[in-house]
Amino acid sequence: MSGHGDPIPMISHKCGPLTGVAHVPGDKSISHRSMLLGAMTVGETRITGLLEGEDVLATASAMRAFGADVERLGDGDWRIYGFGVGGFAEPEDVIDCGNAGTGVRLIMGCMATSPITATFTGDASLRSRPMGRVTDPISLFGAAAYGRSKGRLPMTVVGARNPVPVRYTTPMASAQVKSAVLLAGLNAPGETVVIEAEATRDHTERMLAGFGAEVDVQVTGEGRVITLVGQPELKPQTIAVPRDPSSAAFPVCAALIVEGSDVLVPNIGLNPTRAGLFETLREMRADLTYENEREEGGEPVADLRARFSPEMKGIRVPEDRAASMIDEYPVLSVVAAFAEGKTEFVGVHELRVKESDRIDAMARGLEANGVCVDEGEDWMTVHGMGPDGVPGGGTADARLDHRIAMSFMVLGMAARMPVRVDDGSPIATSFPIFENLMAGLGARIERSNR
Ligand code: S3P
């Protein structure tokens, strides 16, 4: 799985109104965690609505390599027979996590407190990303990690023989780092404490509690203090994975910028640690409403209705909202190009270390399509051109980044001239039905062999 197949160049043409109902796939974050926690129970965990993107499939293969019995029963319907907390077997071969930063970082956390050795790799994007943010805290438990320079993959992790619990303050707003520490804490005796200055997505805390671990969360002057009691017996669960707000972002944003559109995106989780994009769009005066608001599995859920919004105005996106929409800045930068005035992103240095350097990838791609962008190390400003003002006609380099590829396909739906991406193949990591789903709403995306 490391290295994608042949590149798939894609081209998106200006289209007529997008209309209809868009059922987006299951949540990527919750899908990874369902696999991992299912593997750490003894007994059968059932998952429905699992995202069957390449990232999650890589995590499923990894759990098999560590000794779990993982079986696909039907579309999105999976069964895992786990090995229990601390029951990790040593894999016989290198674990290839493909494009998945969440996958590799969370798995490293999970196995770091078991007495085994595992070697991890991934595709060119994943091999360029920093792993020190996880190997630093897992070394406090007693694990050791040996990778390439700058903490990059391939990397071998030697799990702790006699793990000790840890108290750790995350140095950056990262749910992956927080989660890796909590998952490592599962097999350490006593209490592991993670402190995060800014709230990041809280699926790990919620799901650990759901699987029967003792987890306490306090909001203090230091931030969110999460305490986990180690060595619990996790209980198998039946999990219905909610649909992914980060995937919903694409049909929602496309509908806002394509004239005459009216799209319903049902059953989207609006956990406040994930819903920052929708709040921002509403502040920009997008016609985006929440219908049928309800609670499911303790999480707020709604059907999102997005309609063409020619009146959108640029805003300064508050820095303290960044963590709750960190994956959505690429597609928001596309919407910002069709708003009036400038949209400012601040405090977004984490965008530099995602599947690609997303500030650079969006700035260069927008410029290639006639949009003016200013950028600095941790900020970016998009100069909006109004509802019919974006020229298009350029090619964007997707850089093995699914969200960059999808964002430029959305740009092409409303720009005056078609927009190309050099390679749309990474879209399959998180949203394998993207092309069909968007075509069903009225988009005109083609695979083009230039
Ligand atoms: C994720 C956390 C975020 C996000 C990623 C999924 C998770 O990464 O960008 O797509 O599931 O925990 P960081 O923790 O690095 O911000």
GROMACS .gro file of C-alpha atoms and ligand atoms in nm:
model
  466
    1MET     CA    1   0.000   0.000   0.000
    2SER     CA    2   0.295   0.239   0.025
    3GLY     CA    3   0.295   0.450  -0.291
    4HIS     CA    4  -0.023   0.482  -0.488
    5GLY     CA    5  -0.074   0.322  -0.828
    6ASP     CA    6  -0.071   0.525  -1.147
    7PRO     CA    7  -0.171   0.888  -1.102
    8ILE     CA    8  -0.530   0.967  -1.199
    9PRO     CA    9  -0.547   1.317  -1.346
   10MET     CA   10  -0.891   1.469  -1.302
   11ILE     CA   11  -1.072   1.767  -1.441
   12SER     CA   12  -1.377   1.944  -1.298
   13HIS     CA   13  -1.600   2.155  -1.524
   14LYS     CA   14  -1.837   2.434  -1.431
   15CYS     CA   15  -2.171   2.267  -1.369
   16GLY     CA   16  -2.539   2.346  -1.337
   17PRO     CA   17  -2.717   2.349  -0.999
   18LEU     CA   18  -2.616   2.073  -0.756
   19THR     CA   19  -2.931   1.918  -0.617
   20GLY     CA   20  -3.036   1.611  -0.422
   21VAL     CA   21  -2.932   1.413  -0.119
   22ALA     CA   22  -2.567   1.330  -0.048
   23HIS     CA   23  -2.501   1.032   0.180
   24VAL     CA   24  -2.135   1.072   0.273
   25PRO     CA   25  -1.927   0.784   0.416
   26GLY     CA   26  -1.853   0.701   0.778
   27ASP     CA   27  -1.630   0.914   0.995
   28LYS     CA   28  -1.260   0.843   0.941
   29SER     CA   29  -1.151   0.926   1.296
   30ILE     CA   30  -1.419   0.708   1.452
   31SER     CA   31  -1.359   0.426   1.201
   32HIS     CA   32  -0.988   0.402   1.291
   33ARG     CA   33  -1.067   0.409   1.661
   34SER     CA   34  -1.340   0.144   1.626
   35MET     CA   35  -1.087  -0.096   1.472
   36LEU     CA   36  -0.822  -0.026   1.734
   37LEU     CA   37  -1.047  -0.045   2.037
   38GLY     CA   38  -1.227  -0.349   1.896
   39ALA     CA   39  -0.888  -0.521   1.867
   40MET     CA   40  -0.815  -0.439   2.230
   41THR     CA   41  -1.122  -0.617   2.364
   42VAL     CA   42  -1.164  -0.990   2.410
   43GLY     CA   43  -1.476  -1.095   2.221
   44GLU     CA   44  -1.664  -0.975   1.920
   45THR     CA   45  -1.702  -0.608   1.830
   46ARG     CA   46  -1.942  -0.529   1.544
   47ILE     CA   47  -1.907  -0.212   1.341
   48THR     CA   48  -2.159  -0.077   1.092
   49GLY     CA   49  -2.109   0.228   0.873
   50LEU     CA   50  -1.732   0.184   0.876
   51LEU     CA   51  -1.548   0.404   0.629
   52GLU     CA   52  -1.398   0.163   0.377
   53GLY     CA   53  -1.134   0.407   0.257
   54GLU     CA   54  -0.773   0.301   0.210
   55ASP     CA   55  -0.664   0.460   0.539
   56VAL     CA   56  -0.903   0.256   0.751
   57LEU     CA   57  -0.841  -0.061   0.549
   58ALA     CA   58  -0.470  -0.020   0.629
   59THR     CA   59  -0.558  -0.001   0.999
   60ALA     CA   60  -0.770  -0.317   0.963
   61SER     CA   61  -0.475  -0.500   0.804
   62ALA     CA   62  -0.247  -0.375   1.079
   63MET     CA   63  -0.480  -0.511   1.348
   64ARG     CA   64  -0.472  -0.849   1.173
   65ALA     CA   65  -0.092  -0.836   1.174
   66PHE     CA   66  -0.100  -0.776   1.551
   67GLY     CA   67  -0.323  -1.079   1.602
   68ALA     CA   68  -0.687  -0.969   1.576
   69ASP     CA   69  -0.941  -1.159   1.373
   70VAL     CA   70  -1.093  -0.894   1.146
   71GLU     CA   71  -1.365  -0.982   0.898
   72ARG     CA   72  -1.572  -0.782   0.651
   73LEU     CA   73  -1.931  -0.903   0.653
   74GLY     CA   74  -2.080  -0.660   0.401
   75ASP     CA   75  -2.076  -0.293   0.299
   76GLY     CA   76  -1.937  -0.105   0.599
   77ASP     CA   77  -2.025  -0.402   0.817
   78TRP     CA   78  -1.728  -0.551   1.004
   79ARG     CA   79  -1.657  -0.792   1.286
   80ILE     CA   80  -1.344  -0.786   1.501
   81TYR     CA   81  -1.246  -1.052   1.744
   82GLY     CA   82  -0.984  -0.884   1.958
   83PHE     CA   83  -0.684  -0.988   2.167
   84GLY     CA   84  -0.739  -0.762   2.467
   85VAL     CA   85  -0.544  -0.471   2.615
   86GLY     CA   86  -0.174  -0.561   2.607
   87GLY     CA   87  -0.236  -0.873   2.395
   88PHE     CA   88  -0.048  -0.745   2.090
   89ALA     CA   89   0.144  -1.017   1.904
   90GLU     CA   90   0.462  -0.920   1.724
   91PRO     CA   91   0.392  -0.866   1.352
   92GLU     CA   92   0.593  -1.081   1.113
   93ASP     CA   93   0.643  -0.806   0.862
   94VAL     CA   94   0.656  -0.429   0.825
   95ILE     CA   95   0.324  -0.254   0.894
   96ASP     CA   96   0.231  -0.036   0.598
   97CYS     CA   97  -0.012   0.239   0.698
   98GLY     CA   98  -0.041   0.384   0.347
   99ASN     CA   99  -0.135   0.753   0.363
  100ALA     CA  100  -0.279   0.742   0.717
  101GLY     CA  101  -0.120   0.969   0.977
  102THR     CA  102  -0.400   0.893   1.221
  103GLY     CA  103  -0.359   0.520   1.161
  104VAL     CA  104   0.014   0.503   1.220
  105ARG     CA  105   0.024   0.742   1.516
  106LEU     CA  106  -0.262   0.577   1.701
  107ILE     CA  107  -0.129   0.226   1.634
  108MET     CA  108   0.215   0.327   1.765
  109GLY     CA  109   0.044   0.446   2.081
  110CYS     CA  110  -0.155   0.125   2.118
  111MET     CA  111   0.146  -0.110   2.087
  112ALA     CA  112   0.398   0.107   2.273
  113THR     CA  113   0.323  -0.050   2.610
  114SER     CA  114   0.338  -0.414   2.493
  115PRO     CA  115   0.667  -0.607   2.491
  116ILE     CA  116   0.690  -0.639   2.113
  117THR     CA  117   0.875  -0.472   1.828
  118ALA     CA  118   0.706  -0.342   1.515
  119THR     CA  119   0.830  -0.154   1.210
  120PHE     CA  120   0.607   0.099   1.035
  121THR     CA  121   0.611   0.259   0.694
  122GLY     CA  122   0.372   0.434   0.457
  123ASP     CA  123   0.345   0.616   0.126
  124ALA     CA  124   0.567   0.908   0.024
  125SER     CA  125   0.337   1.156   0.201
  126LEU     CA  126   0.333   0.963   0.529
  127ARG     CA  127   0.708   0.899   0.515
  128SER     CA  128   0.762   1.277   0.508
  129ARG     CA  129   0.551   1.350   0.818
  130PRO     CA  130   0.686   1.402   1.172
  131MET     CA  131   0.646   1.110   1.413
  132GLY     CA  132   0.850   1.265   1.697
  133ARG     CA  133   0.527   1.412   1.833
  134VAL     CA  134   0.423   1.054   1.920
  135THR     CA  135   0.758   0.887   1.981
  136ASP     CA  136   0.852   1.154   2.241
  137PRO     CA  137   0.558   1.079   2.473
  138ILE     CA  138   0.564   0.701   2.419
  139SER     CA  139   0.929   0.698   2.525
  140LEU     CA  140   0.811   0.827   2.864
  141PHE     CA  141   0.618   0.500   2.906
  142GLY     CA  142   0.945   0.313   2.840
  143ALA     CA  143   0.912   0.248   2.464
  144ALA     CA  144   1.192   0.325   2.219
  145ALA     CA  145   1.168   0.433   1.856
  146TYR     CA  146   1.427   0.427   1.580
  147GLY     CA  147   1.336   0.603   1.258
  148ARG     CA  148   1.491   0.816   0.989
  149SER     CA  149   1.611   1.171   1.047
  150LYS     CA  150   1.351   1.423   1.173
  151GLY     CA  151   1.156   1.134   1.324
  152ARG     CA  152   1.031   1.008   0.990
  153LEU     CA  153   0.918   0.663   0.877
  154PRO     CA  154   1.018   0.390   0.824
  155MET     CA  155   1.044   0.352   1.199
  156THR     CA  156   1.081   0.067   1.443
  157VAL     CA  157   0.906   0.091   1.779
  158VAL     CA  158   1.022  -0.130   2.066
  159GLY     CA  159   0.737  -0.150   2.314
  160ALA     CA  160   0.796  -0.104   2.689
  161ARG     CA  161   0.846  -0.426   2.888
  162ASN     CA  162   0.747  -0.264   3.215
  163PRO     CA  163   0.545   0.042   3.122
  164VAL     CA  164   0.497   0.322   3.370
  165PRO     CA  165   0.205   0.567   3.360
  166VAL     CA  166   0.266   0.913   3.225
  167ARG     CA  167   0.147   1.269   3.280
  168TYR     CA  168   0.185   1.455   2.951
  169THR     CA  169   0.098   1.801   2.824
  170THR     CA  170   0.058   1.798   2.447
  171PRO     CA  171   0.290   2.057   2.290
  172MET     CA  172   0.055   2.118   1.997
  173ALA     CA  173  -0.322   2.096   1.947
  174SER     CA  174  -0.337   1.740   1.815
  175ALA     CA  175  -0.598   1.474   1.872
  176GLN     CA  176  -0.359   1.217   1.729
  177VAL     CA  177  -0.096   1.291   1.992
  178LYS     CA  178  -0.350   1.302   2.275
  179SER     CA  179  -0.499   0.975   2.154
  180ALA     CA  180  -0.165   0.799   2.113
  181VAL     CA  181  -0.080   0.879   2.476
  182LEU     CA  182  -0.418   0.766   2.607
  183LEU     CA  183  -0.403   0.443   2.406
  184ALA     CA  184  -0.052   0.374   2.535
  185GLY     CA  185  -0.183   0.439   2.885
  186LEU     CA  186  -0.427   0.151   2.847
  187ASN     CA  187  -0.156  -0.104   2.919
  188ALA     CA  188   0.030   0.093   3.186
  189PRO     CA  189  -0.059   0.047   3.553
  190GLY     CA  190  -0.205   0.344   3.742
  191GLU     CA  191  -0.331   0.669   3.596
  192THR     CA  192  -0.216   0.822   3.271
  193VAL     CA  193  -0.297   1.192   3.242
  194VAL     CA  194  -0.301   1.399   2.923
  195ILE     CA  195  -0.341   1.775   2.935
  196GLU     CA  196  -0.432   1.971   2.625
  197ALA     CA  197  -0.436   2.351   2.628
  198GLU     CA  198  -0.691   2.359   2.345
  199ALA     CA  199  -0.972   2.110   2.301
  200THR     CA  200  -0.922   1.877   2.004
  201ARG     CA  201  -1.160   1.611   1.874
  202ASP     CA  202  -1.262   1.400   2.170
  203HIS     CA  203  -1.359   1.069   2.007
  204THR     CA  204  -1.089   0.872   2.188
  205GLU     CA  205  -1.206   0.985   2.531
  206ARG     CA  206  -1.570   0.921   2.449
  207MET     CA  207  -1.506   0.582   2.291
  208LEU     CA  208  -1.270   0.463   2.566
  209ALA     CA  209  -1.547   0.535   2.814
  210GLY     CA  210  -1.794   0.358   2.585
  211PHE     CA  211  -1.570   0.049   2.582
  212GLY     CA  212  -1.571   0.046   2.962
  213ALA     CA  213  -1.248   0.227   3.057
  214GLU     CA  214  -1.249   0.474   3.346
  215VAL     CA  215  -1.188   0.816   3.189
  216ASP     CA  216  -1.231   1.149   3.360
  217VAL     CA  217  -1.222   1.487   3.184
  218GLN     CA  218  -1.187   1.814   3.376
  219VAL     CA  219  -1.160   2.159   3.228
  220THR     CA  220  -0.911   2.355   3.438
  221GLY     CA  221  -0.693   2.665   3.403
  222GLU     CA  222  -0.431   2.444   3.233
  223GLY     CA  223  -0.682   2.322   2.975
  224ARG     CA  224  -0.857   1.986   2.941
  225VAL     CA  225  -0.715   1.733   3.182
  226ILE     CA  226  -0.794   1.376   3.080
  227THR     CA  227  -0.725   1.098   3.328
  228LEU     CA  228  -0.735   0.733   3.227
  229VAL     CA  229  -0.712   0.443   3.472
  230GLY     CA  230  -0.477   0.189   3.314
  231GLN     CA  231  -0.522  -0.182   3.251
  232PRO     CA  232  -0.900  -0.187   3.217
  233GLU     CA  233  -1.079  -0.480   3.065
  234LEU     CA  234  -1.233  -0.328   2.754
  235LYS     CA  235  -1.573  -0.473   2.664
  236PRO     CA  236  -1.668  -0.558   2.304
  237GLN     CA  237  -1.918  -0.313   2.156
  238THR     CA  238  -2.161  -0.269   1.872
  239ILE     CA  239  -2.073   0.057   1.700
  240ALA     CA  240  -2.270   0.251   1.439
  241VAL     CA  241  -2.015   0.491   1.292
  242PRO     CA  242  -2.169   0.835   1.225
  243ARG     CA  243  -2.112   1.006   0.889
  244ASP     CA  244  -1.803   1.218   0.851
  245PRO     CA  245  -1.841   1.597   0.886
  246SER     CA  246  -1.504   1.635   0.712
  247SER     CA  247  -1.643   1.453   0.406
  248ALA     CA  248  -1.977   1.638   0.431
  249ALA     CA  249  -1.773   1.956   0.390
  250PHE     CA  250  -1.723   1.887   0.017
  251PRO     CA  251  -2.085   1.862  -0.104
  252VAL     CA  252  -2.183   2.139   0.141
  253CYS     CA  253  -1.917   2.381   0.015
  254ALA     CA  254  -1.983   2.289  -0.349
  255ALA     CA  255  -2.354   2.369  -0.306
  256LEU     CA  256  -2.275   2.709  -0.155
  257ILE     CA  257  -2.072   2.822  -0.458
  258VAL     CA  258  -2.259   2.661  -0.753
  259GLU     CA  259  -2.546   2.878  -0.874
  260GLY     CA  260  -2.894   2.742  -0.804
  261SER     CA  261  -2.780   2.454  -0.579
  262ASP     CA  262  -2.979   2.297  -0.297
  263VAL     CA  263  -2.824   1.990  -0.135
  264LEU     CA  264  -2.918   1.789   0.174
  265VAL     CA  265  -2.641   1.600   0.357
  266PRO     CA  266  -2.813   1.380   0.616
  267ASN     CA  267  -2.694   1.242   0.950
  268ILE     CA  268  -2.385   1.448   1.011
  269GLY     CA  269  -2.225   1.448   1.355
  270LEU     CA  270  -2.199   1.801   1.494
  271ASN     CA  271  -1.970   1.726   1.786
  272PRO     CA  272  -1.841   2.076   1.873
  273THR     CA  273  -1.481   1.952   1.842
  274ARG     CA  274  -1.549   1.887   1.470
  275ALA     CA  275  -1.808   2.143   1.359
  276GLY     CA  276  -1.596   2.459   1.326
  277LEU     CA  277  -1.633   2.476   0.947
  278PHE     CA  278  -2.011   2.493   0.958
  279GLU     CA  279  -2.004   2.768   1.221
  280THR     CA  280  -1.755   2.962   1.007
  281LEU     CA  281  -1.963   2.924   0.690
  282ARG     CA  282  -2.270   3.052   0.873
  283GLU     CA  283  -2.070   3.354   0.993
  284MET     CA  284  -1.975   3.415   0.629
  285ARG     CA  285  -2.353   3.432   0.560
  286ALA     CA  286  -2.375   3.095   0.390
  287ASP     CA  287  -2.726   2.958   0.350
  288LEU     CA  288  -2.652   2.650   0.557
  289THR     CA  289  -2.915   2.517   0.795
  290TYR     CA  290  -2.929   2.230   1.042
  291GLU     CA  291  -3.247   2.029   0.998
  292ASN     CA  292  -3.388   1.754   1.216
  293GLU     CA  293  -3.141   1.824   1.499
  294ARG     CA  294  -3.117   1.532   1.740
  295GLU     CA  295  -2.883   1.325   1.963
  296GLU     CA  296  -2.747   0.987   1.858
  297GLY     CA  297  -2.512   0.782   2.072
  298GLY     CA  298  -2.455   1.087   2.293
  299GLU     CA  299  -2.346   1.303   1.997
  300PRO     CA  300  -2.538   1.592   1.837
  301VAL     CA  301  -2.645   1.503   1.482
  302ALA     CA  302  -2.832   1.696   1.212
  303ASP     CA  303  -2.913   1.693   0.842
  304LEU     CA  304  -2.723   1.974   0.674
  305ARG     CA  305  -2.896   2.173   0.403
  306ALA     CA  306  -2.676   2.392   0.186
  307ARG     CA  307  -2.801   2.630  -0.081
  308PHE     CA  308  -2.625   2.858  -0.327
  309SER     CA  309  -2.503   3.160  -0.131
  310PRO     CA  310  -2.404   3.451  -0.353
  311GLU     CA  311  -2.389   3.690  -0.056
  312MET     CA  312  -2.098   3.533   0.131
  313LYS     CA  313  -1.848   3.769   0.294
  314GLY     CA  314  -1.491   3.695   0.396
  315ILE     CA  315  -1.415   3.685   0.770
  316ARG     CA  316  -1.118   3.635   1.001
  317VAL     CA  317  -1.155   3.278   1.127
  318PRO     CA  318  -1.089   3.283   1.503
  319GLU     CA  319  -0.764   3.112   1.599
  320ASP     CA  320  -0.927   2.921   1.883
  321ARG     CA  321  -1.155   2.752   1.629
  322ALA     CA  322  -0.867   2.603   1.429
  323ALA     CA  323  -0.861   2.261   1.598
  324SER     CA  324  -1.233   2.207   1.536
  325MET     CA  325  -1.194   2.254   1.159
  326ILE     CA  326  -0.831   2.167   1.097
  327ASP     CA  327  -0.907   1.935   0.803
  328GLU     CA  328  -1.154   2.179   0.648
  329TYR     CA  329  -0.928   2.478   0.571
  330PRO     CA  330  -0.851   2.355   0.218
  331VAL     CA  331  -1.215   2.347   0.110
  332LEU     CA  332  -1.290   2.665   0.306
  333SER     CA  333  -1.016   2.840   0.107
  334VAL     CA  334  -1.214   2.745  -0.206
  335VAL     CA  335  -1.537   2.890  -0.066
  336ALA     CA  336  -1.342   3.202   0.038
  337ALA     CA  337  -1.238   3.252  -0.326
  338PHE     CA  338  -1.609   3.294  -0.415
  339ALA     CA  339  -1.691   3.528  -0.122
  340GLU     CA  340  -1.661   3.907  -0.126
  341GLY     CA  341  -1.356   4.043   0.054
  342LYS     CA  342  -1.076   3.862   0.226
  343THR     CA  343  -1.089   3.553   0.445
  344GLU     CA  344  -0.809   3.522   0.697
  345PHE     CA  345  -0.687   3.197   0.853
  346VAL     CA  346  -0.465   3.249   1.158
  347GLY     CA  347  -0.284   3.014   1.398
  348VAL     CA  348  -0.285   2.735   1.139
  349HIS     CA  349   0.078   2.615   1.151
  350GLU     CA  350  -0.048   2.253   1.189
  351LEU     CA  351  -0.162   2.275   0.825
  352ARG     CA  352   0.205   2.260   0.728
  353VAL     CA  353   0.240   1.898   0.852
  354LYS     CA  354  -0.075   1.732   0.721
  355GLU     CA  355  -0.084   1.487   0.429
  356SER     CA  356   0.083   1.778   0.246
  357ASP     CA  357   0.187   2.129   0.344
  358ARG     CA  358  -0.171   2.244   0.299
  359ILE     CA  359  -0.097   2.617   0.315
  360ASP     CA  360   0.148   2.587   0.028
  361ALA     CA  361  -0.064   2.338  -0.167
  362MET     CA  362  -0.377   2.558  -0.149
  363ALA     CA  363  -0.192   2.884  -0.213
  364ARG     CA  364  -0.015   2.751  -0.524
  365GLY     CA  365  -0.325   2.580  -0.659
  366LEU     CA  366  -0.548   2.884  -0.604
  367GLU     CA  367  -0.291   3.111  -0.768
  368ALA     CA  368  -0.275   2.876  -1.068
  369ASN     CA  369  -0.650   2.936  -1.101
  370GLY     CA  370  -0.634   3.313  -1.079
  371VAL     CA  371  -0.704   3.365  -0.706
  372CYS     CA  372  -0.475   3.592  -0.499
  373VAL     CA  373  -0.343   3.445  -0.174
  374ASP     CA  374  -0.102   3.580   0.088
  375GLU     CA  375   0.060   3.342   0.332
  376GLY     CA  376   0.303   3.319   0.621
  377GLU     CA  377   0.433   3.036   0.838
  378ASP     CA  378   0.105   3.002   1.030
  379TRP     CA  379  -0.147   3.211   0.838
  380MET     CA  380  -0.308   3.246   0.500
  381THR     CA  381  -0.537   3.509   0.346
  382VAL     CA  382  -0.758   3.439   0.045
  383HIS     CA  383  -0.873   3.742  -0.155
  384GLY     CA  384  -1.231   3.664  -0.254
  385MET     CA  385  -1.347   3.733  -0.610
  386GLY     CA  386  -1.724   3.707  -0.563
  387PRO     CA  387  -1.971   3.443  -0.679
  388ASP     CA  388  -1.875   3.443  -1.047
  389GLY     CA  389  -1.526   3.586  -1.020
  390VAL     CA  390  -1.288   3.289  -1.014
  391PRO     CA  391  -1.118   3.235  -1.352
  392GLY     CA  392  -1.006   2.870  -1.304
  393GLY     CA  393  -0.829   2.714  -1.601
  394GLY     CA  394  -0.528   2.596  -1.398
  395THR     CA  395  -0.384   2.272  -1.268
  396ALA     CA  396  -0.331   2.203  -0.899
  397ASP     CA  397  -0.076   1.963  -0.763
  398ALA     CA  398  -0.258   1.730  -0.518
  399ARG     CA  399   0.065   1.621  -0.343
  400LEU     CA  400  -0.080   1.284  -0.239
  401ASP     CA  401  -0.339   1.472  -0.033
  402HIS     CA  402  -0.703   1.366  -0.067
  403ARG     CA  403  -0.844   1.690   0.069
  404ILE     CA  404  -0.636   1.903  -0.169
  405ALA     CA  405  -0.756   1.696  -0.465
  406MET     CA  406  -1.123   1.719  -0.362
  407SER     CA  407  -1.100   2.091  -0.284
  408PHE     CA  408  -0.981   2.172  -0.635
  409MET     CA  409  -1.251   1.955  -0.787
  410VAL     CA  410  -1.498   2.172  -0.593
  411LEU     CA  411  -1.328   2.488  -0.722
  412GLY     CA  412  -1.378   2.368  -1.080
  413MET     CA  413  -1.754   2.327  -1.028
  414ALA     CA  414  -1.800   2.705  -1.001
  415ALA     CA  415  -1.492   2.857  -1.171
  416ARG     CA  416  -1.532   2.996  -1.521
  417MET     CA  417  -1.286   2.754  -1.678
  418PRO     CA  418  -1.220   2.389  -1.587
  419VAL     CA  419  -0.981   2.305  -1.304
  420ARG     CA  420  -0.746   2.008  -1.314
  421VAL     CA  421  -0.563   1.812  -1.049
  422ASP     CA  422  -0.257   1.612  -1.146
  423ASP     CA  423  -0.363   1.310  -0.939
  424GLY     CA  424  -0.699   1.235  -0.780
  425SER     CA  425  -0.606   0.883  -0.667
  426PRO     CA  426  -0.555   0.985  -0.298
  427ILE     CA  427  -0.927   1.067  -0.275
  428ALA     CA  428  -0.978   0.694  -0.214
  429THR     CA  429  -0.805   0.723   0.123
  430SER     CA  430  -1.105   0.894   0.286
  431PHE     CA  431  -1.390   0.936   0.034
  432PRO     CA  432  -1.388   0.653  -0.221
  433ILE     CA  433  -1.735   0.743  -0.354
  434PHE     CA  434  -1.658   1.112  -0.403
  435GLU     CA  435  -1.676   1.119  -0.784
  436ASN     CA  436  -2.002   0.920  -0.803
  437LEU     CA  437  -2.165   1.109  -0.520
  438MET     CA  438  -2.080   1.449  -0.670
  439ALA     CA  439  -2.186   1.333  -1.019
  440GLY     CA  440  -2.521   1.227  -0.871
  441LEU     CA  441  -2.572   1.585  -0.751
  442GLY     CA  442  -2.485   1.726  -1.095
  443ALA     CA  443  -2.108   1.780  -1.086
  444ARG     CA  444  -1.902   1.722  -1.401
  445ILE     CA  445  -1.575   1.558  -1.298
  446GLU     CA  446  -1.381   1.352  -1.551
  447ARG     CA  447  -1.073   1.142  -1.532
  448SER     CA  448  -0.853   1.297  -1.795
  449ASN     CA  449  -0.552   1.138  -1.959
  450ARG     CA  450  -0.336   1.427  -2.047
  451S3P     C1  451  -0.734   1.319   1.352
  451S3P     C2  452  -0.674   1.429   1.404
  451S3P     C3  453  -0.626   1.544   1.323
  451S3P     C4  454  -0.682   1.539   1.182
  451S3P     C5  455  -0.679   1.402   1.123
  451S3P     C6  456  -0.761   1.306   1.208
  451S3P     C7  457  -0.776   1.212   1.442
  451S3P     O1  458  -0.486   1.541   1.316
  451S3P     O2  459  -0.611   1.629   1.098
  451S3P     O3  460  -0.732   1.402   0.991
  451S3P     O4  461  -0.855   1.124   1.400
  451S3P     O5  462  -0.733   1.212   1.558
  451S3P     P1  463  -0.393   1.609   1.432
  451S3P     O6  464  -0.417   1.538   1.557
  451S3P     O7  465  -0.252   1.593   1.383
  451S3P     O8  466  -0.438   1.751   1.434
   0.00000   0.00000   0.00000
